[in-house]
PDB file of C-alpha atoms in Angstrom:
ATOM      1  CA  MET A 208     -14.158  31.864   5.776  1.00 46.00           C
ATOM      2  CA  TYR A 209     -11.718  34.358   4.243  1.00 45.00           C
ATOM      3  CA  ASP A 210      -8.760  32.434   5.681  1.00 61.00           C
ATOM      4  CA  ILE A 211     -10.043  29.214   4.134  1.00 66.00           C
ATOM      5  CA  TRP A 212     -10.434  30.677   0.646  1.00 73.00           C
ATOM      6  CA  ASP A 213      -7.122  32.488   0.962  1.00 70.00           C
ATOM      7  CA  GLY A 214      -5.470  29.208   1.894  1.00 68.00           C
ATOM      8  CA  ILE A 215      -7.085  27.395  -1.032  1.00 73.00           C
ATOM      9  CA  LYS A 216      -5.915  30.068  -3.490  1.00 74.00           C
ATOM     10  CA  SER A 217      -2.407  29.905  -2.079  1.00 76.00           C
ATOM     11  CA  ALA A 218      -2.457  26.119  -2.302  1.00 75.00           C
ATOM     12  CA  LEU A 219      -3.554  26.215  -5.937  1.00 77.00           C
ATOM     13  CA  TYR A 220      -0.771  28.704  -6.662  1.00 78.00           C
ATOM     14  CA  LEU A 221       1.769  26.285  -5.172  1.00 77.00           C
ATOM     15  CA  LEU A 222       0.384  23.484  -7.335  1.00 79.00           C
ATOM     16  CA  VAL A 223       0.396  25.538 -10.533  1.00 82.00           C
ATOM     17  CA  THR A 224       3.906  26.882  -9.960  1.00 84.00           C
ATOM     18  CA  LEU A 225       5.186  23.421  -8.938  1.00 82.00           C
ATOM     19  CA  ASP A 226       6.484  24.532  -5.563  1.00 83.00           C
ATOM     20  CA  ARG A 227       9.845  22.949  -4.787  1.00 88.00           C
ATOM     21  CA  ASP A 228       8.951  21.687  -1.301  1.00 86.00           C
ATOM     22  CA  LEU A 229       5.627  20.304  -2.495  1.00 85.00           C
ATOM     23  CA  ILE A 230       7.264  18.377  -5.353  1.00 89.00           C
ATOM     24  CA  GLU A 231      10.028  17.039  -3.100  1.00 92.00           C
ATOM     25  CA  ILE A 232       7.584  15.777  -0.467  1.00 90.00           C
ATOM     26  CA  THR A 233       5.290  14.247  -3.088  1.00 90.00           C
ATOM     27  CA  LEU A 234       8.128  12.406  -4.818  1.00 92.00           C
ATOM     28  CA  ARG A 235       9.411  11.060  -1.518  1.00 94.00           C
ATOM     29  CA  SER A 236       5.920   9.822  -0.619  1.00 93.00           C
ATOM     30  CA  LEU A 237       5.649   8.044  -3.963  1.00 92.00           C
ATOM     31  CA  GLN A 238       9.130   6.581  -3.598  1.00 94.00           C
ATOM     32  CA  VAL A 239       8.420   5.131  -0.151  1.00 95.00           C
ATOM     33  CA  THR A 240       4.923   3.861  -0.933  1.00 94.00           C
ATOM     34  CA  LEU A 241       5.700   2.389  -4.361  1.00 94.00           C
ATOM     35  CA  MET A 242       8.706   0.529  -2.962  1.00 96.00           C
ATOM     36  CA  ALA A 243       6.589  -0.778  -0.081  1.00 96.00           C
ATOM     37  CA  VAL A 244       3.864  -1.870  -2.509  1.00 95.00           C
ATOM     38  CA  ALA A 245       6.409  -3.663  -4.709  1.00 95.00           C
ATOM     39  CA  ILE A 246       7.833  -5.571  -1.734  1.00 97.00           C
ATOM     40  CA  GLY A 247       4.407  -6.182  -0.206  1.00 95.00           C
ATOM     41  CA  SER A 248       3.081  -7.510  -3.518  1.00 94.00           C
ATOM     42  CA  ALA A 249       6.117  -9.755  -3.981  1.00 94.00           C
ATOM     43  CA  ILE A 250       5.328 -11.288  -0.574  1.00 94.00           C
ATOM     44  CA  GLY A 251       1.548 -11.009  -0.386  1.00 93.00           C
ATOM     45  CA  LEU A 252       0.480 -12.206  -3.843  1.00 90.00           C
ATOM     46  CA  PRO A 253       2.301 -15.581  -3.734  1.00 89.00           C
ATOM     47  CA  LEU A 254       1.288 -15.998  -0.072  1.00 91.00           C
ATOM     48  CA  GLY A 255      -2.375 -15.437  -0.899  1.00 89.00           C
ATOM     49  CA  ALA A 256      -2.170 -17.855  -3.828  1.00 85.00           C
ATOM     50  CA  TRP A 257      -0.400 -20.461  -1.701  1.00 87.00           C
ATOM     51  CA  LEU A 258      -3.063 -20.257   1.025  1.00 88.00           C
ATOM     52  CA  ALA A 259      -5.762 -20.646  -1.636  1.00 85.00           C
ATOM     53  CA  ILE A 260      -4.450 -23.913  -3.068  1.00 82.00           C
ATOM     54  CA  ARG A 261      -2.524 -25.478  -0.186  1.00 81.00           C
ATOM     55  CA  ARG A 262      -4.285 -27.696   2.326  1.00 81.00           C
ATOM     56  CA  PHE A 263      -2.660 -28.148   5.729  1.00 82.00           C
ATOM     57  CA  ARG A 264      -3.726 -28.700   9.300  1.00 84.00           C
ATOM     58  CA  TYR A 265      -3.859 -25.114  10.554  1.00 86.00           C
ATOM     59  CA  ARG A 266      -4.840 -23.462   7.276  1.00 85.00           C
ATOM     60  CA  ARG A 267      -8.002 -21.869   8.676  1.00 88.00           C
ATOM     61  CA  VAL A 268      -6.029 -20.485  11.605  1.00 91.00           C
ATOM     62  CA  ALA A 269      -3.413 -19.050   9.230  1.00 90.00           C
ATOM     63  CA  ILE A 270      -6.115 -17.354   7.150  1.00 90.00           C
ATOM     64  CA  ALA A 271      -7.779 -15.982  10.284  1.00 91.00           C
ATOM     65  CA  VAL A 272      -4.451 -14.596  11.512  1.00 91.00           C
ATOM     66  CA  LEU A 273      -3.793 -13.050   8.104  1.00 90.00           C
ATOM     67  CA  ASN A 274      -7.187 -11.348   8.125  1.00 89.00           C
ATOM     68  CA  ALA A 275      -6.589 -10.168  11.694  1.00 90.00           C
ATOM     69  CA  PHE A 276      -3.284  -8.592  10.667  1.00 91.00           C
ATOM     70  CA  MET A 277      -5.233  -6.405   8.223  1.00 89.00           C
ATOM     71  CA  GLY A 278      -6.477  -4.501  11.245  1.00 86.00           C
ATOM     72  CA  LEU A 279      -3.089  -3.951  12.868  1.00 87.00           C
ATOM     73  CA  PRO A 280      -2.977  -0.441  14.376  1.00 92.00           C
ATOM     74  CA  PRO A 281      -0.329   1.464  12.400  1.00 93.00           C
ATOM     75  CA  VAL A 282       1.059   3.154  15.512  1.00 93.00           C
ATOM     76  CA  VAL A 283       1.689  -0.272  17.058  1.00 94.00           C
ATOM     77  CA  VAL A 284       3.500  -1.356  13.890  1.00 95.00           C
ATOM     78  CA  GLY A 285       5.543   1.837  14.067  1.00 95.00           C
ATOM     79  CA  LEU A 286       6.400   1.197  17.707  1.00 95.00           C
ATOM     80  CA  ILE A 287       7.519  -2.379  16.999  1.00 95.00           C
ATOM     81  CA  VAL A 288       9.656  -1.307  14.044  1.00 96.00           C
ATOM     82  CA  TYR A 289      11.095   1.522  16.157  1.00 96.00           C
ATOM     83  CA  LEU A 290      12.120  -0.889  18.912  1.00 95.00           C
ATOM     84  CA  LEU A 291      13.672  -3.288  16.392  1.00 95.00           C
ATOM     85  CA  LEU A 292      15.657  -0.566  14.613  1.00 95.00           C
ATOM     86  CA  SER A 293      16.634   1.547  17.626  1.00 93.00           C
ATOM     87  CA  ARG A 294      20.223   1.457  18.851  1.00 90.00           C
ATOM     88  CA  SER A 295      19.322  -0.947  21.646  1.00 89.00           C
ATOM     89  CA  GLY A 296      17.288  -3.149  19.287  1.00 89.00           C
ATOM     90  CA  PRO A 297      18.501  -6.220  17.397  1.00 92.00           C
ATOM     91  CA  PHE A 298      18.851  -4.319  14.102  1.00 93.00           C
ATOM     92  CA  GLY A 299      20.119  -1.043  15.506  1.00 90.00           C
ATOM     93  CA  VAL A 300      23.590  -1.686  14.136  1.00 92.00           C
ATOM     94  CA  PHE A 301      22.314  -0.966  10.622  1.00 92.00           C
ATOM     95  CA  GLY A 302      21.323   2.612  11.498  1.00 91.00           C
ATOM     96  CA  LEU A 303      18.004   2.444   9.641  1.00 93.00           C
ATOM     97  CA  LEU A 304      15.876   4.387  12.106  1.00 93.00           C
ATOM     98  CA  PHE A 305      14.649   7.775  10.821  1.00 94.00           C
ATOM     99  CA  THR A 306      15.411   6.881   7.224  1.00 94.00           C
ATOM    100  CA  PRO A 307      13.137   6.151   4.244  1.00 95.00           C
ATOM    101  CA  THR A 308      14.117   2.493   4.591  1.00 95.00           C
ATOM    102  CA  ALA A 309      12.529   2.331   8.041  1.00 95.00           C
ATOM    103  CA  MET A 310       9.381   3.914   6.614  1.00 96.00           C
ATOM    104  CA  ILE A 311       9.283   1.339   3.825  1.00 96.00           C
ATOM    105  CA  ILE A 312       9.648  -1.496   6.351  1.00 96.00           C
ATOM    106  CA  ALA A 313       6.723  -0.160   8.395  1.00 96.00           C
ATOM    107  CA  GLN A 314       4.539   0.236   5.320  1.00 96.00           C
ATOM    108  CA  VAL A 315       5.386  -3.285   4.107  1.00 96.00           C
ATOM    109  CA  ILE A 316       4.227  -4.723   7.434  1.00 96.00           C
ATOM    110  CA  ILE A 317       1.000  -2.718   7.233  1.00 95.00           C
ATOM    111  CA  ILE A 318       0.014  -3.382   3.616  1.00 95.00           C
ATOM    112  CA  THR A 319       1.239  -6.965   3.043  1.00 95.00           C
ATOM    113  CA  PRO A 320      -1.630  -8.617   4.992  1.00 95.00           C
ATOM    114  CA  LEU A 321      -4.140  -6.517   3.019  1.00 94.00           C
ATOM    115  CA  ILE A 322      -2.621  -7.507  -0.330  1.00 94.00           C
ATOM    116  CA  ALA A 323      -2.351 -11.160   0.692  1.00 94.00           C
ATOM    117  CA  SER A 324      -5.947 -11.312   1.949  1.00 93.00           C
ATOM    118  CA  ILE A 325      -7.406  -9.812  -1.239  1.00 91.00           C
ATOM    119  CA  ALA A 326      -5.180 -12.073  -3.322  1.00 90.00           C
ATOM    120  CA  HIS A 327      -6.357 -15.096  -1.348  1.00 90.00           C
ATOM    121  CA  GLN A 328      -9.998 -14.304  -2.040  1.00 89.00           C
ATOM    122  CA  ALA A 329      -9.354 -13.804  -5.766  1.00 88.00           C
ATOM    123  CA  ILE A 330      -7.168 -16.884  -6.213  1.00 88.00           C
ATOM    124  CA  ARG A 331      -9.557 -19.066  -4.214  1.00 87.00           C
ATOM    125  CA  GLU A 332     -12.294 -18.384  -6.760  1.00 85.00           C
ATOM    126  CA  LEU A 333      -9.935 -19.116  -9.654  1.00 86.00           C
ATOM    127  CA  TRP A 334      -8.710 -22.281  -7.969  1.00 84.00           C
ATOM    128  CA  ALA A 335     -12.266 -23.572  -7.695  1.00 83.00           C
ATOM    129  CA  GLU A 336     -12.611 -23.021 -11.448  1.00 84.00           C
ATOM    130  CA  TYR A 337      -9.198 -24.372 -12.531  1.00 82.00           C
ATOM    131  CA  HIS A 338      -8.741 -27.104  -9.929  1.00 81.00           C
ATOM    132  CA  ASP A 339      -9.666 -30.126 -12.036  1.00 82.00           C
ATOM    133  CA  LEU A 340      -7.746 -28.894 -15.092  1.00 83.00           C
ATOM    134  CA  LEU A 341      -4.521 -28.162 -13.237  1.00 81.00           C
ATOM    135  CA  ILE A 342      -4.688 -31.438 -11.305  1.00 82.00           C
ATOM    136  CA  SER A 343      -5.292 -33.417 -14.493  1.00 84.00           C
ATOM    137  CA  LEU A 344      -2.250 -31.795 -16.101  1.00 83.00           C
ATOM    138  CA  ASN A 345      -0.147 -33.024 -13.159  1.00 82.00           C
ATOM    139  CA  THR A 346       1.244 -29.551 -12.513  1.00 81.00           C
ATOM    140  CA  SER A 347       3.481 -28.756  -9.567  1.00 81.00           C
ATOM    141  CA  LYS A 348       2.384 -26.388  -6.809  1.00 77.00           C
ATOM    142  CA  GLY A 349       4.713 -23.720  -8.173  1.00 79.00           C
ATOM    143  CA  GLN A 350       3.217 -24.042 -11.646  1.00 83.00           C
ATOM    144  CA  ARG A 351      -0.290 -23.811 -10.225  1.00 81.00           C
ATOM    145  CA  ILE A 352       0.542 -20.673  -8.283  1.00 80.00           C
ATOM    146  CA  ARG A 353       2.151 -19.018 -11.316  1.00 83.00           C
ATOM    147  CA  THR A 354      -0.816 -19.943 -13.527  1.00 84.00           C
ATOM    148  CA  LEU A 355      -3.365 -18.632 -11.041  1.00 83.00           C
ATOM    149  CA  ILE A 356      -1.428 -15.414 -10.481  1.00 82.00           C
ATOM    150  CA  TRP A 357      -1.182 -14.794 -14.214  1.00 85.00           C
ATOM    151  CA  ASP A 358      -4.837 -15.532 -14.954  1.00 84.00           C
ATOM    152  CA  GLY A 359      -5.944 -13.532 -11.918  1.00 83.00           C
ATOM    153  CA  ARG A 360      -3.668 -10.591 -12.666  1.00 82.00           C
ATOM    154  CA  ARG A 361      -6.505  -8.030 -12.826  1.00 83.00           C
ATOM    155  CA  PRO A 362      -7.858  -8.642  -9.309  1.00 84.00           C
ATOM    156  CA  LEU A 363      -4.293  -9.022  -8.062  1.00 87.00           C
ATOM    157  CA  ILE A 364      -3.372  -5.622  -9.493  1.00 87.00           C
ATOM    158  CA  THR A 365      -6.420  -4.332  -7.659  1.00 86.00           C
ATOM    159  CA  ALA A 366      -4.979  -5.845  -4.469  1.00 89.00           C
ATOM    160  CA  SER A 367      -1.723  -3.970  -5.028  1.00 91.00           C
ATOM    161  CA  LEU A 368      -3.622  -0.745  -5.681  1.00 88.00           C
ATOM    162  CA  ALA A 369      -5.494  -1.243  -2.428  1.00 89.00           C
ATOM    163  CA  GLY A 370      -2.128  -1.602  -0.715  1.00 92.00           C
ATOM    164  CA  PHE A 371      -0.972   1.637  -2.335  1.00 92.00           C
ATOM    165  CA  GLY A 372      -4.095   3.441  -1.135  1.00 88.00           C
ATOM    166  CA  ARG A 373      -3.496   2.188   2.397  1.00 90.00           C
ATOM    167  CA  GLY A 374       0.182   3.102   2.337  1.00 92.00           C
ATOM    168  CA  ILE A 375       0.011   6.575   0.806  1.00 91.00           C
ATOM    169  CA  GLY A 376      -2.371   7.762   3.517  1.00 88.00           C
ATOM    170  CA  GLU A 377      -0.423   6.307   6.444  1.00 90.00           C
ATOM    171  CA  VAL A 378       0.798   8.753   9.075  1.00 90.00           C
ATOM    172  CA  GLY A 379       1.137   7.089  12.512  1.00 89.00           C
ATOM    173  CA  ALA A 380       3.804   4.490  11.814  1.00 93.00           C
ATOM    174  CA  ILE A 381       5.610   6.772   9.366  1.00 93.00           C
ATOM    175  CA  MET A 382       5.859   9.554  11.949  1.00 93.00           C
ATOM    176  CA  ILE A 383       7.297   7.179  14.562  1.00 94.00           C
ATOM    177  CA  VAL A 384       9.981   5.471  12.467  1.00 95.00           C
ATOM    178  CA  GLY A 385      10.689   8.322  10.041  1.00 93.00           C
ATOM    179  CA  GLY A 386      10.698  11.272  12.398  1.00 90.00           C
ATOM    180  CA  ASN A 387       9.291  13.703   9.791  1.00 91.00           C
ATOM    181  CA  ILE A 388      12.786  15.114   9.088  1.00 91.00           C
ATOM    182  CA  ASP A 389      12.841  17.921   6.537  1.00 89.00           C
ATOM    183  CA  HIS A 390      14.478  16.962   3.213  1.00 87.00           C
ATOM    184  CA  ALA A 391      14.964  13.405   4.501  1.00 90.00           C
ATOM    185  CA  THR A 392      11.844  11.582   5.706  1.00 92.00           C
ATOM    186  CA  ARG A 393       9.030  14.122   5.368  1.00 92.00           C
ATOM    187  CA  VAL A 394       6.134  12.728   3.313  1.00 93.00           C
ATOM    188  CA  LEU A 395       2.664  13.966   2.407  1.00 91.00           C
ATOM    189  CA  THR A 396       0.782  12.873   5.512  1.00 91.00           C
ATOM    190  CA  THR A 397       3.413  13.918   8.062  1.00 92.00           C
ATOM    191  CA  ALA A 398       3.984  17.222   6.268  1.00 90.00           C
ATOM    192  CA  ILE A 399       0.251  17.991   6.303  1.00 89.00           C
ATOM    193  CA  ALA A 400       0.141  17.351  10.065  1.00 89.00           C
ATOM    194  CA  LEU A 401       3.207  19.531  10.640  1.00 89.00           C
ATOM    195  CA  GLU A 402       2.175  22.436   8.407  1.00 84.00           C
ATOM    196  CA  THR A 403      -1.328  22.471   9.892  1.00 85.00           C
ATOM    197  CA  GLY A 404       0.178  22.705  13.370  1.00 86.00           C
ATOM    198  CA  LYS A 405       2.422  25.578  12.211  1.00 84.00           C
ATOM    199  CA  GLY A 406      -0.519  27.390  10.651  1.00 80.00           C
ATOM    200  CA  ASP A 407       0.855  27.160   7.086  1.00 77.00           C
ATOM    201  CA  PHE A 408      -2.477  26.199   5.587  1.00 79.00           C
ATOM    202  CA  ALA A 409      -1.421  26.959   2.007  1.00 80.00           C
ATOM    203  CA  LEU A 410       1.240  24.245   1.891  1.00 80.00           C
ATOM    204  CA  ALA A 411      -0.918  21.899   3.978  1.00 83.00           C
ATOM    205  CA  LEU A 412      -3.834  22.301   1.569  1.00 84.00           C
ATOM    206  CA  GLY A 413      -1.544  21.926  -1.437  1.00 85.00           C
ATOM    207  CA  LEU A 414      -0.207  18.664  -0.055  1.00 86.00           C
ATOM    208  CA  GLY A 415      -3.763  17.643   0.795  1.00 87.00           C
ATOM    209  CA  PHE A 416      -4.870  18.229  -2.789  1.00 87.00           C
ATOM    210  CA  VAL A 417      -2.026  16.044  -4.036  1.00 88.00           C
ATOM    211  CA  LEU A 418      -2.980  13.310  -1.566  1.00 88.00           C
ATOM    212  CA  ILE A 419      -6.635  13.507  -2.635  1.00 88.00           C
ATOM    213  CA  PHE A 420      -5.591  13.312  -6.292  1.00 87.00           C
ATOM    214  CA  LEU A 421      -3.491  10.206  -5.643  1.00 85.00           C
ATOM    215  CA  SER A 422      -6.351   8.581  -3.721  1.00 82.00           C
ATOM    216  CA  LEU A 423      -8.804   9.367  -6.522  1.00 85.00           C
ATOM    217  CA  PHE A 424      -6.366   8.003  -9.089  1.00 82.00           C
ATOM    218  CA  VAL A 425      -6.097   4.718  -7.193  1.00 80.00           C
ATOM    219  CA  ASN A 426      -9.880   4.452  -6.882  1.00 76.00           C
ATOM    220  CA  PHE A 427     -10.454   5.199 -10.568  1.00 81.00           C
ATOM    221  CA  ALA A 428      -7.725   2.727 -11.550  1.00 77.00           C
ATOM    222  CA  THR A 429      -9.316   0.053  -9.369  1.00 71.00           C
ATOM    223  CA  HIS A 430     -12.742   0.793 -10.852  1.00 72.00           C
ATOM    224  CA  ALA A 431     -11.326   0.691 -14.397  1.00 75.00           C
ATOM    225  CA  LEU A 432      -9.707  -2.694 -13.794  1.00 66.00           C
ATOM    226  CA  GLY A 433     -12.943  -4.031 -12.362  1.00 60.00           C
ATOM    227  CA  ARG A 434     -14.835  -2.903 -15.462  1.00 62.00           C
ATOM    228  CA  THR A 435     -12.265  -4.103 -18.002  1.00 54.00           C
ATOM    229  CA  GLU A 436     -13.940  -7.448 -18.569  1.00 49.00           C
ATOM    230  CA  ARG A 437     -17.191  -5.682 -19.476  1.00 48.00           C
ATOM    231  CA  GLY A 438     -15.382  -3.745 -22.163  1.00 48.00           C
ATOM    232  CA  ARG A 439     -16.159  -0.222 -20.914  1.00 45.00           C
ATOM    233  CA  PHE A 440     -15.167   2.070 -18.077  1.00 42.00           C
ATOM    234  CA  TRP A 441     -18.439   3.756 -17.185  1.00 44.00           C
TER     235      TRP A 441
END
């Protein structure tokens, strides 16, 4: 019990004094995850909107596959990205393995189906409401998608926040393609695993507190957006 409290006090000291390693790892985690969320949203939001309004032969199959991809094991994604980016892989010439770029690619693959699926559900409800109006105005498919995305921006922001929450806590794929290299690819989750294994519980707990704070922030932000239309947060 003493070791636990001693570790917590040391972790709080690192947070208060803004420990250099802690800040560096946190900023790198935010850099990788925010970039992945931006790319994943740029792909997933229009894809979800397109699936909501487009009718084609294998639409149900496409939606089922999209939902299935939400459950992709991160370690499998990491393995696939590793094979693609390794020297013997088709993209090995670019030298992206064990770089933040490789980590971003893995996170994009993991979070894009989640963002697209949530966006599809939100836009489908809006499409049912706006269908007759948009058809009567003789709008193009692109105009319909842009209109639905704009009017559904609150639930779509929630979709992006869900992607951020999934990405910031990812460890398996990030460890495989990033390598957990100090001052290069070490992020919150991989650093926590490493420092725990080394017995440095102070830094591990400090990083854990930061990760918990970021997760709570995402949850509160999602809750706030969901309550916006009612005019109050609580």
